[in-house]
CSV table of C-alpha atoms in Angstrom, one decimal:
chain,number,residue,atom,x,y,z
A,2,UNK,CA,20.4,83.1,112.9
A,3,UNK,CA,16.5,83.1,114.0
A,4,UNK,CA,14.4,86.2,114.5
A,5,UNK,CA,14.3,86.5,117.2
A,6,UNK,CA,18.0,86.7,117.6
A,7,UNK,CA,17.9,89.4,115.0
A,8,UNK,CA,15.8,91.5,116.7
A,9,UNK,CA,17.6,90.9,120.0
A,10,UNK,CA,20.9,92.2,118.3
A,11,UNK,CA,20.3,94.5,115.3
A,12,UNK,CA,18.8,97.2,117.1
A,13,UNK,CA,17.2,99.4,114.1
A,14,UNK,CA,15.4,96.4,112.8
A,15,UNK,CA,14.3,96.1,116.2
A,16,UNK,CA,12.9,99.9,116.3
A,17,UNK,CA,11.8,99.4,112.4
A,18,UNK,CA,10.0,96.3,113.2
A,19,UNK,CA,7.8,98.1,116.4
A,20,UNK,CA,7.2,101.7,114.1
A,21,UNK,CA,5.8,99.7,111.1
A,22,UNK,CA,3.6,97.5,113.9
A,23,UNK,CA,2.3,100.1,115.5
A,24,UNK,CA,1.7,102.3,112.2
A,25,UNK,CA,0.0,99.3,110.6
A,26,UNK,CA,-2.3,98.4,114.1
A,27,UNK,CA,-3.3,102.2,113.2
A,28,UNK,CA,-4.0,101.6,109.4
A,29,UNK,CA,-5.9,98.1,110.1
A,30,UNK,CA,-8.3,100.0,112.7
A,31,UNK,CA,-8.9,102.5,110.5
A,32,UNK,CA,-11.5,100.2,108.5
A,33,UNK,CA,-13.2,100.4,111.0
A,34,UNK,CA,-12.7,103.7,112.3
A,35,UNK,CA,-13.0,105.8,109.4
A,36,UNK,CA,-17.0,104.6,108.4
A,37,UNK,CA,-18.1,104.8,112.0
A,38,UNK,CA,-16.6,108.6,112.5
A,39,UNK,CA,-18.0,110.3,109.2
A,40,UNK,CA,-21.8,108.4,110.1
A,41,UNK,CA,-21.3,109.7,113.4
A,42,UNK,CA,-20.4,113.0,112.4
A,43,UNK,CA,-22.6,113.7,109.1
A,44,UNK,CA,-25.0,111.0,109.9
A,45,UNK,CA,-25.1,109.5,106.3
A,46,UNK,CA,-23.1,106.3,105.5
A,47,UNK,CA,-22.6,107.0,101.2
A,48,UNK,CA,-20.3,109.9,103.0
A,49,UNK,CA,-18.3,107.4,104.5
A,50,UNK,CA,-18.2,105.6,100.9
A,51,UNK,CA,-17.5,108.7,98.9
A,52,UNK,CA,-14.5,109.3,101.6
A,53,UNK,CA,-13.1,106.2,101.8
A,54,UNK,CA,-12.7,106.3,97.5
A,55,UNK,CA,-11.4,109.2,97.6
A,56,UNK,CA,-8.5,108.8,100.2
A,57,UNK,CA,-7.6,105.3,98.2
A,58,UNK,CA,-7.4,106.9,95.2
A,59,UNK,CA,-5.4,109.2,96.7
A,60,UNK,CA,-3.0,106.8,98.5
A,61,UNK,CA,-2.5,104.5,95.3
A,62,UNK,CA,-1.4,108.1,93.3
A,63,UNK,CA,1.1,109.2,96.1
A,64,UNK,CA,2.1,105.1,96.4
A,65,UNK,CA,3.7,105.8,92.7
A,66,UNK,CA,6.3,108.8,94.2
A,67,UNK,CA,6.4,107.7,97.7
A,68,UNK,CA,9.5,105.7,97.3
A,69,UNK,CA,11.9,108.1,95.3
A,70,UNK,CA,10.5,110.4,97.9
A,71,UNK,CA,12.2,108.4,100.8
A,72,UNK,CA,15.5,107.7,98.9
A,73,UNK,CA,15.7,111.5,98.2
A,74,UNK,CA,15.4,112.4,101.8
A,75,UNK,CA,16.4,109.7,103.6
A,76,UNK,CA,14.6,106.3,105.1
A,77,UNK,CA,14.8,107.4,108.8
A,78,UNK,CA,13.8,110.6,108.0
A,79,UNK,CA,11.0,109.7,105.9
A,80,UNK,CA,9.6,107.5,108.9
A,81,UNK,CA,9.8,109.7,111.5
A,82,UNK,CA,7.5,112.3,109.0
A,83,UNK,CA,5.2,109.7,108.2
A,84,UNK,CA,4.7,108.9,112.4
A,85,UNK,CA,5.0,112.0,113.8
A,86,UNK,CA,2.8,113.6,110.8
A,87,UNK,CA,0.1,110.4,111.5
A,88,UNK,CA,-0.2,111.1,114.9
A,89,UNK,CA,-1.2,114.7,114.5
A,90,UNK,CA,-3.1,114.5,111.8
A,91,UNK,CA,-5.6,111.8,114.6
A,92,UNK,CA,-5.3,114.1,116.9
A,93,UNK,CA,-6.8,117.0,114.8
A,94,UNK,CA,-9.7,114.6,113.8
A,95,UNK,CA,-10.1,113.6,117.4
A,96,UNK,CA,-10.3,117.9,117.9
A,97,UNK,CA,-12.8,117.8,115.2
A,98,UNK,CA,-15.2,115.3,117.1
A,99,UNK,CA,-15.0,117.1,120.3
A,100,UNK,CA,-15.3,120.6,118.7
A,101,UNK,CA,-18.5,118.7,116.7
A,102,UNK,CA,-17.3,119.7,113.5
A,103,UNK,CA,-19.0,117.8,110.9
A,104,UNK,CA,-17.9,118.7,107.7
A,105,UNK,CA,-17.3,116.1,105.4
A,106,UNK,CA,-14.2,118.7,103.5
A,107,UNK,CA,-12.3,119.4,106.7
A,108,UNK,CA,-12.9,115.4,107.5
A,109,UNK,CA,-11.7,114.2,104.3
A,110,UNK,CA,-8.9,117.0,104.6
A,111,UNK,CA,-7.6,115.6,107.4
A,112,UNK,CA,-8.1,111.9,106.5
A,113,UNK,CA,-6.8,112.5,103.4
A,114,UNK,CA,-3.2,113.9,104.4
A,115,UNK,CA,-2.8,111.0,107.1
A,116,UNK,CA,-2.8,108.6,104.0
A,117,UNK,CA,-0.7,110.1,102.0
A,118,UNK,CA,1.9,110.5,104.8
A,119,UNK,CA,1.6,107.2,105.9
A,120,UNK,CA,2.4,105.7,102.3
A,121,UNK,CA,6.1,106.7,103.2
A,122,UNK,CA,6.2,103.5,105.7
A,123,UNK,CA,6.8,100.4,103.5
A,124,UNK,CA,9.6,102.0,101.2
A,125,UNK,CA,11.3,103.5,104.3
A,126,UNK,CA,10.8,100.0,106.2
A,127,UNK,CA,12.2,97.8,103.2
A,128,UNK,CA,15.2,100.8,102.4
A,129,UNK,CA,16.2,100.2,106.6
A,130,UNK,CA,16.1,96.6,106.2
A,131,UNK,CA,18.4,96.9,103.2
A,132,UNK,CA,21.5,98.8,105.1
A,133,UNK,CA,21.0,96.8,108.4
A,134,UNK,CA,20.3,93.4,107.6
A,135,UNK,CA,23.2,90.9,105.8
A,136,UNK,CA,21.7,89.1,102.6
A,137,UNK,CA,21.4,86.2,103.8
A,138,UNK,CA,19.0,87.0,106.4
A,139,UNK,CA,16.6,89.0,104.5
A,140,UNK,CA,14.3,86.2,104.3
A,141,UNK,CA,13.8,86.2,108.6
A,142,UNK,CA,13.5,89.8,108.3
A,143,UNK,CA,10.6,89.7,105.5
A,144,UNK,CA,9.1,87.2,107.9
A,145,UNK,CA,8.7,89.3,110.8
A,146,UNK,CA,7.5,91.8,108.6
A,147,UNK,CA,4.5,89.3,107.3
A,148,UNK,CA,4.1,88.2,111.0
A,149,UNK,CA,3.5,91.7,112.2
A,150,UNK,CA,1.4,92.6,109.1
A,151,UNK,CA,-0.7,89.8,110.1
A,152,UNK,CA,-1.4,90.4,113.4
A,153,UNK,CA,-2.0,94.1,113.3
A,154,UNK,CA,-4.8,92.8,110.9
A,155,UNK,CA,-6.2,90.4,112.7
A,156,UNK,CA,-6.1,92.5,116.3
A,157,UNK,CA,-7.0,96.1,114.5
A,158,UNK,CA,-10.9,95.6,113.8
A,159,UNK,CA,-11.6,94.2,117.3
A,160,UNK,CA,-9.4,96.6,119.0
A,161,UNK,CA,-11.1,99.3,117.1
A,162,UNK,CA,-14.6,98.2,117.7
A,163,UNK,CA,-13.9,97.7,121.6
A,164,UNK,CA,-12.8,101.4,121.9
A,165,UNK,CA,-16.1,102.5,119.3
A,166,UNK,CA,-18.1,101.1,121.6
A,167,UNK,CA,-16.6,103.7,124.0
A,168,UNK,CA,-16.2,106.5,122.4
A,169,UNK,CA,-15.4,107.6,118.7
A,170,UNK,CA,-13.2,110.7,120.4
A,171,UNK,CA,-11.2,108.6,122.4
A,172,UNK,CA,-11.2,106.2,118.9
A,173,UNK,CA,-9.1,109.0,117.6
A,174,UNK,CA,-6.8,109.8,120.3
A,175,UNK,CA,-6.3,105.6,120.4
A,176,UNK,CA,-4.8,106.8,116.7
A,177,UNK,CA,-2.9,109.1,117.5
A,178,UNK,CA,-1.4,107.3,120.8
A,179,UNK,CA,-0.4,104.6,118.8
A,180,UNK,CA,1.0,106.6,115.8
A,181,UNK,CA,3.0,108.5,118.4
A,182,UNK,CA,4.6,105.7,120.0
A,183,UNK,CA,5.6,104.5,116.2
A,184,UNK,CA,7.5,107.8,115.8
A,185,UNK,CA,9.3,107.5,119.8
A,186,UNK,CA,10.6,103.8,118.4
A,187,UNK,CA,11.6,104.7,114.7
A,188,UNK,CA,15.2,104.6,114.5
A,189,UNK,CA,17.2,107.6,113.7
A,190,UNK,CA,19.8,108.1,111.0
A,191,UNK,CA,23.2,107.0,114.2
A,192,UNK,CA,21.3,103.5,114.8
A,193,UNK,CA,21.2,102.8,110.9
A,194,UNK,CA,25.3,104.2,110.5
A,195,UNK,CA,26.0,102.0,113.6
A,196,UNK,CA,24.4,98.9,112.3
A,197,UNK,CA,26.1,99.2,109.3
A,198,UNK,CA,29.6,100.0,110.4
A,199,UNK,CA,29.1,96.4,112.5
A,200,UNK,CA,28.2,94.7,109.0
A,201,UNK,CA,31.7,96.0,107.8
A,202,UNK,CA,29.7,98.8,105.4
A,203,UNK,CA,29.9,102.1,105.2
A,204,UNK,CA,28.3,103.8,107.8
A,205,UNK,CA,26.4,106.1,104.9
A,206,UNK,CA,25.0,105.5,101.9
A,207,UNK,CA,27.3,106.7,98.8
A,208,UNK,CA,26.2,109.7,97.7
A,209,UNK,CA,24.1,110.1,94.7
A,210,UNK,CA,24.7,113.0,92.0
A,211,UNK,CA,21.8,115.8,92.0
A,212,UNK,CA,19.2,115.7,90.0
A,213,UNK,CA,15.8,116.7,89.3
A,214,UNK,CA,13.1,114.9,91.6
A,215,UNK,CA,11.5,113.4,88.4
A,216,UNK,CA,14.5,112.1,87.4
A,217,UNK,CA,15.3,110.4,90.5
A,218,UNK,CA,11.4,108.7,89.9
A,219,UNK,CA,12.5,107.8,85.7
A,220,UNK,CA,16.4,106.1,87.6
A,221,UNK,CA,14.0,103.4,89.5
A,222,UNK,CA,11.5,102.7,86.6
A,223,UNK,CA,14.3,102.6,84.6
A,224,UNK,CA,16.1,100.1,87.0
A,225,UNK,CA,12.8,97.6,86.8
A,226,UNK,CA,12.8,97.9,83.1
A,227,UNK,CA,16.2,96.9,82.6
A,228,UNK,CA,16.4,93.6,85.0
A,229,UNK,CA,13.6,91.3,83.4
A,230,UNK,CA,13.6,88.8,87.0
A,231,UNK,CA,11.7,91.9,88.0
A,232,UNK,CA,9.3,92.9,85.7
A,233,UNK,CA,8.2,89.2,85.7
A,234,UNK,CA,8.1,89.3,89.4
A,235,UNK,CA,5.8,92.5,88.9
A,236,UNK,CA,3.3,90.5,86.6
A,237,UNK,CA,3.4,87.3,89.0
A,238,UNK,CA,2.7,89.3,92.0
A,239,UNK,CA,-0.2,91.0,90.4
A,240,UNK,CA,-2.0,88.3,89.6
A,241,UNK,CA,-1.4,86.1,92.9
A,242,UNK,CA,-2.5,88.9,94.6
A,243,UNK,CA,-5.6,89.6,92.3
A,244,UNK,CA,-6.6,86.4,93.0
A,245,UNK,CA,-6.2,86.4,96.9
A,246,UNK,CA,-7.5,89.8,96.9
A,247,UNK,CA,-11.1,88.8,95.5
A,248,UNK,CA,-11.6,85.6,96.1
A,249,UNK,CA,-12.4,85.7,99.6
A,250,UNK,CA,-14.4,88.9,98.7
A,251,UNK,CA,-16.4,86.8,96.7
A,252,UNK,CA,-17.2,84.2,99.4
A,253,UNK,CA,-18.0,86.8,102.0
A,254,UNK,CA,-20.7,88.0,99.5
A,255,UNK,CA,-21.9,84.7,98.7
A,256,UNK,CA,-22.5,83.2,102.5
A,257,UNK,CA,-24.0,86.6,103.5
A,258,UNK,CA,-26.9,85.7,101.1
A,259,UNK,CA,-26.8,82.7,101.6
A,260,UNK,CA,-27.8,84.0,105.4
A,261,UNK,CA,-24.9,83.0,107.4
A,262,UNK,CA,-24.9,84.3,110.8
A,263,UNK,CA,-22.3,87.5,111.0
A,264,UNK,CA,-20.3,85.8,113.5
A,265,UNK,CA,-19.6,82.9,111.2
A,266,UNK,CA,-18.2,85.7,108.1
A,267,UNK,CA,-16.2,87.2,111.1
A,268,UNK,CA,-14.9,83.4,111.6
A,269,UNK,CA,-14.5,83.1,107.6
A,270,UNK,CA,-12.7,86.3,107.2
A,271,UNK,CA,-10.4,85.8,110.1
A,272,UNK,CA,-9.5,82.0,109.0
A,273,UNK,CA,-7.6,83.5,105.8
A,274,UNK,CA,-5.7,85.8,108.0
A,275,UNK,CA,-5.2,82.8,110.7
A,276,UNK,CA,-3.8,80.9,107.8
A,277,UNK,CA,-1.1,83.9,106.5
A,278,UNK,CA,-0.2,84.3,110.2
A,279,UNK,CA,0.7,80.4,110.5
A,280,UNK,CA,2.7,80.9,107.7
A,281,UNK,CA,4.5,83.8,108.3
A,282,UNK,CA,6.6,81.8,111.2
A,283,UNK,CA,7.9,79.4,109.1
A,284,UNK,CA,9.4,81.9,106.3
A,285,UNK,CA,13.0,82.5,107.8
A,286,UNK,CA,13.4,78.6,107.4
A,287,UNK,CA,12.1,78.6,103.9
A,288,UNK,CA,13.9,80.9,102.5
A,289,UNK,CA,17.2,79.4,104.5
A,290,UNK,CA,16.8,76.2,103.1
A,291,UNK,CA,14.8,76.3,99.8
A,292,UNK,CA,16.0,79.1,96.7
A,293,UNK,CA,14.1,81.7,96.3
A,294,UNK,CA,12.5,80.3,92.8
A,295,UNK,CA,11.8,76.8,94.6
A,296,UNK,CA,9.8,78.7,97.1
A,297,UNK,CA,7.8,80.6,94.7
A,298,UNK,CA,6.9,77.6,92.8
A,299,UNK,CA,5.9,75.7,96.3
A,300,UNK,CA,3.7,78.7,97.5
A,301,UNK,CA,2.5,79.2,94.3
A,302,UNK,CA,1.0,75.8,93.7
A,303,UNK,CA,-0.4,75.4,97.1
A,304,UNK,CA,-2.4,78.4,96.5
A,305,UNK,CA,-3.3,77.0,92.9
A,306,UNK,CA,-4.4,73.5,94.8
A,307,UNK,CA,-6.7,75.4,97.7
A,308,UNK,CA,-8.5,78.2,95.5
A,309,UNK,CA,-9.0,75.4,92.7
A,310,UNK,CA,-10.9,73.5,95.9
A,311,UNK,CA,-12.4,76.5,96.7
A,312,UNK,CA,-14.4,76.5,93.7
A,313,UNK,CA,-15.6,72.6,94.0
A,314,UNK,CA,-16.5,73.2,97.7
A,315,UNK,CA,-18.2,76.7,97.7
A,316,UNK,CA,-21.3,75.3,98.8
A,317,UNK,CA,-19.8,74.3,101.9
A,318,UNK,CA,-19.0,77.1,104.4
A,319,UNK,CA,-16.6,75.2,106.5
A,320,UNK,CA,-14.9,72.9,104.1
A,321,UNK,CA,-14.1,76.3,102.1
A,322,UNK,CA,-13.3,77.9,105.1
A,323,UNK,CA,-10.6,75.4,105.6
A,324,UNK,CA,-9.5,75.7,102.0
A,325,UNK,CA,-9.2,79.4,102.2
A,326,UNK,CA,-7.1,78.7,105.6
A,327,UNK,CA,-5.0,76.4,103.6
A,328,UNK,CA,-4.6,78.7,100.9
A,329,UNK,CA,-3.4,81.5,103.6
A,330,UNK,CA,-0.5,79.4,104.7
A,331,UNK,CA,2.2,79.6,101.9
A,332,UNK,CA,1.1,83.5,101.1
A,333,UNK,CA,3.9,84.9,103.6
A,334,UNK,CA,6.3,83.5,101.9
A,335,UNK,CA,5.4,83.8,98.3
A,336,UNK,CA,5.6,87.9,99.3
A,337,UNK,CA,9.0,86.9,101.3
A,338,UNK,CA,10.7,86.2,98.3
A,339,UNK,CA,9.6,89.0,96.5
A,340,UNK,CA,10.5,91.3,98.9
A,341,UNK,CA,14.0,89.4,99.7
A,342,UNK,CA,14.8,89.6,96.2
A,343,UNK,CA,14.3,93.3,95.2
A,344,UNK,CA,16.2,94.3,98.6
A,345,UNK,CA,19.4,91.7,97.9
A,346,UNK,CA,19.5,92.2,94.4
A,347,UNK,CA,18.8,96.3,94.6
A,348,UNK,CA,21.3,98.7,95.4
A,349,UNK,CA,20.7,100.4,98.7
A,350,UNK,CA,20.2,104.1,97.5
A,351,UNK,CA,17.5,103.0,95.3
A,352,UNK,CA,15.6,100.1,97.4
A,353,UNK,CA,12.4,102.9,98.0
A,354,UNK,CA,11.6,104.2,94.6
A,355,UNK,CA,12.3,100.1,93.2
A,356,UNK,CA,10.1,99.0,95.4
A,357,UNK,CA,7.3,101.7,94.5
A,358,UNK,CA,8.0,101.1,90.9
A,359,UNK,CA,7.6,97.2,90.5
A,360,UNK,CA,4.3,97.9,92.4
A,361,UNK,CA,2.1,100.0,90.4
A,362,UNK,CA,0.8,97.2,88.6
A,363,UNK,CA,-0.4,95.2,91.8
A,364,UNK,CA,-1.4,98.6,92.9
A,365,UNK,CA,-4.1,99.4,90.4
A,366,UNK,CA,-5.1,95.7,89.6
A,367,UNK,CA,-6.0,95.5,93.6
A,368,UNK,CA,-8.8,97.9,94.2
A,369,UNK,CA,-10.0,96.9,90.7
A,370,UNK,CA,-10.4,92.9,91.7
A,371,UNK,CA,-12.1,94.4,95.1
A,372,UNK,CA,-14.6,96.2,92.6
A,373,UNK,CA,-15.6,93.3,90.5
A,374,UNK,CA,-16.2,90.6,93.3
A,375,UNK,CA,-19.8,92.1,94.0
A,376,UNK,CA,-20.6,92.4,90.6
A,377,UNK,CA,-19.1,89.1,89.0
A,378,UNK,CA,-20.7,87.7,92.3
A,379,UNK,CA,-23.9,88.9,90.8
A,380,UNK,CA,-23.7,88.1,87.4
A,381,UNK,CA,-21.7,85.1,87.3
A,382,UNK,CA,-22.6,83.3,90.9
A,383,UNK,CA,-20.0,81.9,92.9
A,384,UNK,CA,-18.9,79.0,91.3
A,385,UNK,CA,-17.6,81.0,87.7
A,386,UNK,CA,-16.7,84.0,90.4
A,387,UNK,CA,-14.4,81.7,92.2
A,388,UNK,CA,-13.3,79.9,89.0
A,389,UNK,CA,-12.4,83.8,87.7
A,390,UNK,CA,-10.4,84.8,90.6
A,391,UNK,CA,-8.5,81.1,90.7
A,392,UNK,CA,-7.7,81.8,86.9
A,393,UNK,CA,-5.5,84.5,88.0
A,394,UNK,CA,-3.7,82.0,90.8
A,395,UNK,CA,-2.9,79.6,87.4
A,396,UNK,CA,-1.2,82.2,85.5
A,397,UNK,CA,0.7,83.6,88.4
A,398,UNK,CA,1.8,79.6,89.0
A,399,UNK,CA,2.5,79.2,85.0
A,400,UNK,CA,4.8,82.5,84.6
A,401,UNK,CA,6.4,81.2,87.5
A,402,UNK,CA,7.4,78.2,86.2
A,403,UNK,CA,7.9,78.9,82.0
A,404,UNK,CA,10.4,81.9,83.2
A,405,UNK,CA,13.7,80.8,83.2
A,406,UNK,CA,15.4,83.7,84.9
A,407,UNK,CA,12.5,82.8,88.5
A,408,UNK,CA,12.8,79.5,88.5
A,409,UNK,CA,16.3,79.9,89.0
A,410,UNK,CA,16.3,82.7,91.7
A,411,UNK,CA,19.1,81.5,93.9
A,412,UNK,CA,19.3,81.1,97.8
A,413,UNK,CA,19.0,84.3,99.5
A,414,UNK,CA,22.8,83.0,101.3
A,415,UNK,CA,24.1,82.3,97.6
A,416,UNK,CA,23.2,86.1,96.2
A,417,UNK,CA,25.4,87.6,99.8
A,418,UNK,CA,28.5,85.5,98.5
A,419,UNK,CA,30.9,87.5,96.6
A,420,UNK,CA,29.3,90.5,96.5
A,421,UNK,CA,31.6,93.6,96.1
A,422,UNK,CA,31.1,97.5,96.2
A,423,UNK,CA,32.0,97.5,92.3
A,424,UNK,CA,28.9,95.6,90.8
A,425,UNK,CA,26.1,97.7,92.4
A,426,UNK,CA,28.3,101.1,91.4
A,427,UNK,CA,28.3,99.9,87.7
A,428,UNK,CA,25.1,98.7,87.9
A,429,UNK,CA,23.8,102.2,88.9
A,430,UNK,CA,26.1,104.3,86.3
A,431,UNK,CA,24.9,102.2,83.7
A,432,UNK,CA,20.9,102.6,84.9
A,433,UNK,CA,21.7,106.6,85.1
A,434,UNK,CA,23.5,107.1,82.3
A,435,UNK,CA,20.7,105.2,80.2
């Protein structure tokens, strides 16, 4: 099995695979989109600062419910919402810039409710994947997910400056266009029955027994808490990805003072996403042919290797340019086995709300490693900043390798043998009775 032969035959990760794309081209031009629309509608850029804080914030809260949210209604369902509610939400904005309407509330409003909408997208992608896609080959379907993550982040600014240039209305209907095609591709609930019926499952999900909303959300915290493989997945994720989060930050800061031409940060920022697009080809394979714990450790230390460089060849723009590139590579597949883990080792009726629980702690150490890059920048200088933000690489690398229950993650082939109905049933009395 390769991915592309997945996608040619399981048709609604096919149609998940082109909704998330096309929601996540929207989200990636939004950085760009969202700055230029409130200066060129209120004419004062700490607007477009105060807005874009405010609709993060915003996100990360709703990022904590999100997933219960989608197990309580339904994965498909909860897609089609978030599409379908993303593209009119753009379209209203795009109203608001031909109407001239330039108030910051009715703005942020609107901005506002497309990101909280659109934080229904990863749990409903990775609770699809989990009915329609056989153990084993979660690790090519977390693949295509990085490669398409990738891309959309390396095509979104450009595309969105090229149609800025333009216009910032027909910016908005580009939004909503795209968002609208997301929701005409999402699969419905038949595709997912279907695709599972051919696995040899049931064609629905086994029934879960009412309860409150809140007590659906305490069933997948409880869940984490009670399997310690992932609460020490949580912790390693966190700081892997508060390292890769600022230390490129930190660079970008750094050569900009050190009057770098803008083309060349374009070049430096673009490298790092270069590098994580490389790598996200080669993740079916690896996680075919390497255990899931093996992996970790691999990715893990060839990020500890390239950010320690990092911090020896910061004076150099193109030797850490390559180092950062480097240091991109094995990222897709460090997240691959996350990912494949929680959705092979998670019962199918709770994939969204585990997913949104293990999180919250990369989720609120993110933005904070984005807000101390300028400042330990400042303070520190680039050298101790980089040393910092590598700091968090070698403890991600050193929990990876002291716990016994990751380095021994088995082959993603290995955890689809032998797997009955029974195990996940007890697993989720005994997580719902606790």
């Amino acid at each position: 099995m390769n991915a592309r032969t997945m996608l040619k035959n399981n048709k609604p990760l096919r149609q998940v695979t082109c909704a998330i794309g096309a929601n996540q081209l929207s989200d990636s031009m939004s950085y760009i989109t969202i700055p230029l629309m409130v200066v060129f509608m209120t004419g004062r850029p700490e607007d477009a600062s105060i807005l874009l804080a405010v609709v993060s914030i915003l996100a990360m809260i709703v990022d904590i419910f999100a997933g219960t949210l989608v197990d309580r209604i339904k994965p498909t369902r909860a897609l089609a919402i978030s599409c379908a509610g993303q593209a009119l939400f753009w379209a209203l904005i795009a109203g608001c810039v031909a109407g001239n309407i330039s108030s910051l509330w009715i703005l942020g409003a609107i901005l506002s409710a497309a990101a909280i909408i659109s934080r229904f997208d990863y749990p409903s992608e990775q609770a699809i994947i989990a009915r329609v896609v056989k153990t084993e080959d979660l690790g090519y379907a977390a693949g295509l997910g990085e490669t398409r993550f990738s891309a959309a982040n390396l095509l979104g600014g450009p595309i969105a400056g090229a149609i800025a240039a333009l216009s910032i209305g027909l910016l908005a209907w580009a939004h909503s266009l795209i968002n609208l095609i997301a929701w005409i591709v999402a699969p419905g609930g038949k595709d997912v029955q279907a695709a599972r019926a051919a696995l040899g499952q049931d064609s629905e999900v086994p029934a879960e027994e009412a309860v409150s909303f809140f007590e659906d959300l305490k069933i997948g915290f409880r869940y984490v808490f009670k399997d310690k493989v992932l609460v020490a997945i949580a912790f390693v994720a966190c700081f892997a990805n508060f390292g890769a989060t600022g230390m490129p930050l930190s660079f970008i800061y750094y050569y900009n003072q050190e009057g770098i031409p803008g083309w060349q940060l374009g070049v430096f920022a673009s490298l790092f996403g270069g590098g994580v697009l490389l790598g996200s080809f080669f993740v079916g394979k690896l996680t075919e042919r390497f255990t899931l714990g093996t992996l970790g450790i691999i990715a893990l230390g060839t990020m500890v290797l390239s950010y320690s460089a990092s911090v020896i060849s910061a004076q150099n723009f193109w030797a850490t340019s390559a180092v950062l590139f480097i240091a991109g590579i094995p990222l897709p597949a460090f997240n691959s086995a996350i990912i494949s883990y929680i959705n092979a080792s998670t019962p199918v009726e709770y994939v969204g709300r585990v997913h949104s629980a293990q999180g919250i702690p990369n989720m609120i150490l993110t933005p904070v490693a984005t807000l101390l890059a300028g400042f330990l920048y400042v303070a520190w200088g680039i050298e101790n900043t980089a040393l910092f933000y590598a700091s968090f690489m070698v403890l991600a690398f050193v929990l990876m390798i002291s716990q016994r229950g990751l380095r021994t993650l088995p082959k993603l082939a290995d955890m689809g043998e032998g797997e009955s109905e029974e195990q996940p049933e007890k697993e989720v009395a005994e997580v719902v009775e606790a």
